[in-house]
Backbone as a ProteinNet text record, in pm:
[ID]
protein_1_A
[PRIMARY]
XXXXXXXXXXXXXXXXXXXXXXXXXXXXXXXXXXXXXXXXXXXXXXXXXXXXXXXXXXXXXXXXXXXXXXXXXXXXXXXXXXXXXXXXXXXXXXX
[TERTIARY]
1441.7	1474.9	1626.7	1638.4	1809.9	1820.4	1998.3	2035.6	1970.5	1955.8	1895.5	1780.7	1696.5	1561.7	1542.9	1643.9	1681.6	1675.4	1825.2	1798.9	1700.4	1656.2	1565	1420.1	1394.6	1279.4	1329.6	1465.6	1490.7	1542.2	1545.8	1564.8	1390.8	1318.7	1135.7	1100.1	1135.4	1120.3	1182.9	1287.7	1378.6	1299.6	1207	1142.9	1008.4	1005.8	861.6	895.6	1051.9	1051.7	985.3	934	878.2	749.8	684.2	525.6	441.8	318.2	243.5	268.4	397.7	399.2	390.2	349.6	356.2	470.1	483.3	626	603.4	488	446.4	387.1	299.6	279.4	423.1	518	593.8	682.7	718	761	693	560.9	507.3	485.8	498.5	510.7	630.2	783.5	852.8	913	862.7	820.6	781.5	633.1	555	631.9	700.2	781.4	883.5	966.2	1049.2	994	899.5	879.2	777.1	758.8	720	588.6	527.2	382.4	379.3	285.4	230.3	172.4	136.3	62.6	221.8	280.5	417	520.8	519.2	539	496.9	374.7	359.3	372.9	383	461.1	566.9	647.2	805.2	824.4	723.9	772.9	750.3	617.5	590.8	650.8	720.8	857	950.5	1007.1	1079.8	1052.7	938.1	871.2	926.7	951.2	913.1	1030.9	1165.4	1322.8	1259.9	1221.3	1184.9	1153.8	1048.4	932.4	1019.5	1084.4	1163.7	1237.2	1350.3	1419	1380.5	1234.7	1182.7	1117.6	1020.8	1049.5	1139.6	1234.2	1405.6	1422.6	1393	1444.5	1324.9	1191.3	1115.7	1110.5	1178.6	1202	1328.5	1398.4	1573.5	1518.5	1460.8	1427.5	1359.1	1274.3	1197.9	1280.9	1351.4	1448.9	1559	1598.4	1723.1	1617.3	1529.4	1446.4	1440.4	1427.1	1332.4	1200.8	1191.9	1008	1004.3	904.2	910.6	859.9	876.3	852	773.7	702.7	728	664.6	732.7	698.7	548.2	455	325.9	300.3	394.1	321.9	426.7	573.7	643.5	524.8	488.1	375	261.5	229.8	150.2	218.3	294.9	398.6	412	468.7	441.6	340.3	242.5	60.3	42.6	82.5	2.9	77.2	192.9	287.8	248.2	251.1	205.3	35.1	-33.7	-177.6	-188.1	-118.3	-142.4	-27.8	36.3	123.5	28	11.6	-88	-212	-268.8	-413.4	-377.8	-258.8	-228.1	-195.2	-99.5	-83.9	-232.7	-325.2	-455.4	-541.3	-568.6	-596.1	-504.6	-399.2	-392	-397.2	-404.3	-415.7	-552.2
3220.2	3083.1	3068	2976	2980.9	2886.6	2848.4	2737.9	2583.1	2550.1	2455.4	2453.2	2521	2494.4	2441	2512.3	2447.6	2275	2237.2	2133.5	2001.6	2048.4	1984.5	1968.4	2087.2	2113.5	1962.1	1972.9	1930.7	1782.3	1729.5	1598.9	1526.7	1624.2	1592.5	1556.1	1608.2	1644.4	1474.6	1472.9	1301.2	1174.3	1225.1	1069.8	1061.8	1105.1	1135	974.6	909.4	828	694.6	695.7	598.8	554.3	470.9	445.3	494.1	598.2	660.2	783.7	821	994.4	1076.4	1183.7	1303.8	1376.7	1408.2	1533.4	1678.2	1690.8	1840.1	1853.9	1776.6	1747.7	1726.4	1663.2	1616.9	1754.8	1826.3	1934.5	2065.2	2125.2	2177	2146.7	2012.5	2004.8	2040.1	2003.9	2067.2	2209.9	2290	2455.7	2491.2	2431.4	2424.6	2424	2293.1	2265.6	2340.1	2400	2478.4	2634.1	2665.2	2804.8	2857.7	2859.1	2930.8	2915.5	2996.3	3097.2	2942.8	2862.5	2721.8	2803.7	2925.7	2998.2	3004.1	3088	3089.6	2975.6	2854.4	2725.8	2671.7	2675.3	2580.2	2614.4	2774.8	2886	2804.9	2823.2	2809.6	2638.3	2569	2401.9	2397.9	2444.3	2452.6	2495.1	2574.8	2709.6	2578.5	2539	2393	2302.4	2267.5	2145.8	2192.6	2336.4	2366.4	2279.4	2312.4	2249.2	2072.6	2042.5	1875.8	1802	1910.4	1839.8	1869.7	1962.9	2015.6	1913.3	1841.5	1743.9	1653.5	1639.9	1465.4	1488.6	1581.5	1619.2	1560.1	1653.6	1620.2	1449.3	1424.8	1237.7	1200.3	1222	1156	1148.4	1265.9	1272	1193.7	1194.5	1119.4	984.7	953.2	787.2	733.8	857.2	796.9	777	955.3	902.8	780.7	755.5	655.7	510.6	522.4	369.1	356.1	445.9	422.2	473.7	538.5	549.8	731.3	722.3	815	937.7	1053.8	1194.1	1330.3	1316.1	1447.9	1593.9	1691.2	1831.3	1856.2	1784.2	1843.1	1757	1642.5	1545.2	1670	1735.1	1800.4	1902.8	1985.8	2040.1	2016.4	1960.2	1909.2	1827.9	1796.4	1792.5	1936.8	2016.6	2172.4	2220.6	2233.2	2315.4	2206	2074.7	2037.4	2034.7	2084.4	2112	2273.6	2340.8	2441.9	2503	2427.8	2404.5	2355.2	2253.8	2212.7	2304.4	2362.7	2460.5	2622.1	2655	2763.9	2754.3	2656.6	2597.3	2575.4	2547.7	2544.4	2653.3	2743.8	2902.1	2937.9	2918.5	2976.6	2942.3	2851.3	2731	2816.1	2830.8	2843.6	2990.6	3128.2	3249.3	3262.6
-8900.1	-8868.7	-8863.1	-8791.1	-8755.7	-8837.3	-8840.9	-8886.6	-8831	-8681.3	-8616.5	-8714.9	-8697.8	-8717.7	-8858.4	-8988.7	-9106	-9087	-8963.1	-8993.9	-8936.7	-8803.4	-8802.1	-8914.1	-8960.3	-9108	-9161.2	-9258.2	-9328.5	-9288	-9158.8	-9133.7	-9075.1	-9042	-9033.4	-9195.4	-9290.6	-9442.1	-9452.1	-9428.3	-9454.8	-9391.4	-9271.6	-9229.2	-9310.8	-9403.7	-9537.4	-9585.4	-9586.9	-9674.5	-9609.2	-9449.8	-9452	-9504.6	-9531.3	-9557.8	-9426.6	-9494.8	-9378.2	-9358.8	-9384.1	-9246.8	-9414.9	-9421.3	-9473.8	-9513.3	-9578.8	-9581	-9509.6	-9560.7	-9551.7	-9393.9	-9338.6	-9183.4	-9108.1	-9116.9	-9047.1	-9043.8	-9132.6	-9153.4	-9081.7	-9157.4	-9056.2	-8905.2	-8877.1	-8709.1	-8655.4	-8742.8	-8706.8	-8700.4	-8732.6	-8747.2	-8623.3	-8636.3	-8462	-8342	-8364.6	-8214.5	-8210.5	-8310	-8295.6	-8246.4	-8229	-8174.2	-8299.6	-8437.8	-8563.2	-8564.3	-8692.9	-8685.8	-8780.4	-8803.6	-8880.7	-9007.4	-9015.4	-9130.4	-9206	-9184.6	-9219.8	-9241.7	-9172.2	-9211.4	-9269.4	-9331.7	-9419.6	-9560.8	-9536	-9737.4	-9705.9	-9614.1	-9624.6	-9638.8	-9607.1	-9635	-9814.4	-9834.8	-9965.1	-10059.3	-10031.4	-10085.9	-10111.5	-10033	-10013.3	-10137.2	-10143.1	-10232.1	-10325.2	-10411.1	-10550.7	-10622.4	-10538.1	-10592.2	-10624.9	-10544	-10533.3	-10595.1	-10636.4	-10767.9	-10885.9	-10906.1	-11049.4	-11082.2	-10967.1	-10963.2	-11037.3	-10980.2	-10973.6	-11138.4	-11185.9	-11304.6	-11416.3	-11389.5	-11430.9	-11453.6	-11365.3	-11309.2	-11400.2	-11434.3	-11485.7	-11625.6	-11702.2	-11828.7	-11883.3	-11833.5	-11813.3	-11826.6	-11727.3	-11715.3	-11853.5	-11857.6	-12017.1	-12141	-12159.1	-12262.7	-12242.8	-12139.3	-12147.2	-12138.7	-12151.4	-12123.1	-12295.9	-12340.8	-12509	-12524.9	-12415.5	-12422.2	-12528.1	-12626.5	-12652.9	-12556	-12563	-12517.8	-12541.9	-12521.8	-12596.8	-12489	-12579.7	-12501.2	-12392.9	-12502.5	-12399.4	-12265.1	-12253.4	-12163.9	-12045.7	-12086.8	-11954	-11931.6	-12027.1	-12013.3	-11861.7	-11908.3	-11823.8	-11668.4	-11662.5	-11527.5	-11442.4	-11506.8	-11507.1	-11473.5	-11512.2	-11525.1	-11364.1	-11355.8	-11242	-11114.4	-11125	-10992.8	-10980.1	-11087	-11038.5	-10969.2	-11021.4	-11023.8	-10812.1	-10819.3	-10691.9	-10597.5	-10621.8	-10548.7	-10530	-10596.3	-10626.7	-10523.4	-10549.7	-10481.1	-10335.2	-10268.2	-10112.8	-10091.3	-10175.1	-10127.9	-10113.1	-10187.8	-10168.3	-10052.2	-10012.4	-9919.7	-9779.5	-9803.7	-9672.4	-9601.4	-9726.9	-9661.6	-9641.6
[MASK]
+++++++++++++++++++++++++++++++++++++++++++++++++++++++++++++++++++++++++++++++++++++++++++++++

């Protein structure tokens, strides 16, 4: 994949924020139209997701502690087990 194709991926990936479109469709279509194998686009969008979710993760524990809300270890736990759970299950799903 060239640089182009990066950024179109990653500006298809940016119109997710309207209500309705997909991330992961809008992305894999842009793979498609760029010339790429869709079996192989949709590891590499997913590959993508993993940074995203870690973030948002990140952002969800932050928010709690700075709100007051208590925390604790098993609930990240379980943030974890189910990003990976549903990441796992589309690698599987799609070979």
């Amino acid at each position: 994949m060239s640089i182009l194709d990066s950024i179109m991926i990653g500006i298809s990936g940016a119109l997710a924020i309207f209500p309705g479109l997909s991330r992961i469709s809008l992305m894999t279509m842009a793979v498609s139209i760029r010339g790429g194998d869709r079996k192989n686009g949709i590891i590499w969008v997913l590959a993508l997701s993993v940074p995203a979710m870690i973030v948002l993760i990140i952002m969800d524990i932050y928010l709690a502690i700075t709100q007051g809300v208590t925390f604790y270890f098993s609930q990240f736990l379980h943030y974890l087990i189910a990003m990976l759970a549903a990441f796992g299950g589309v690698c599987i799903a799609v070979r």
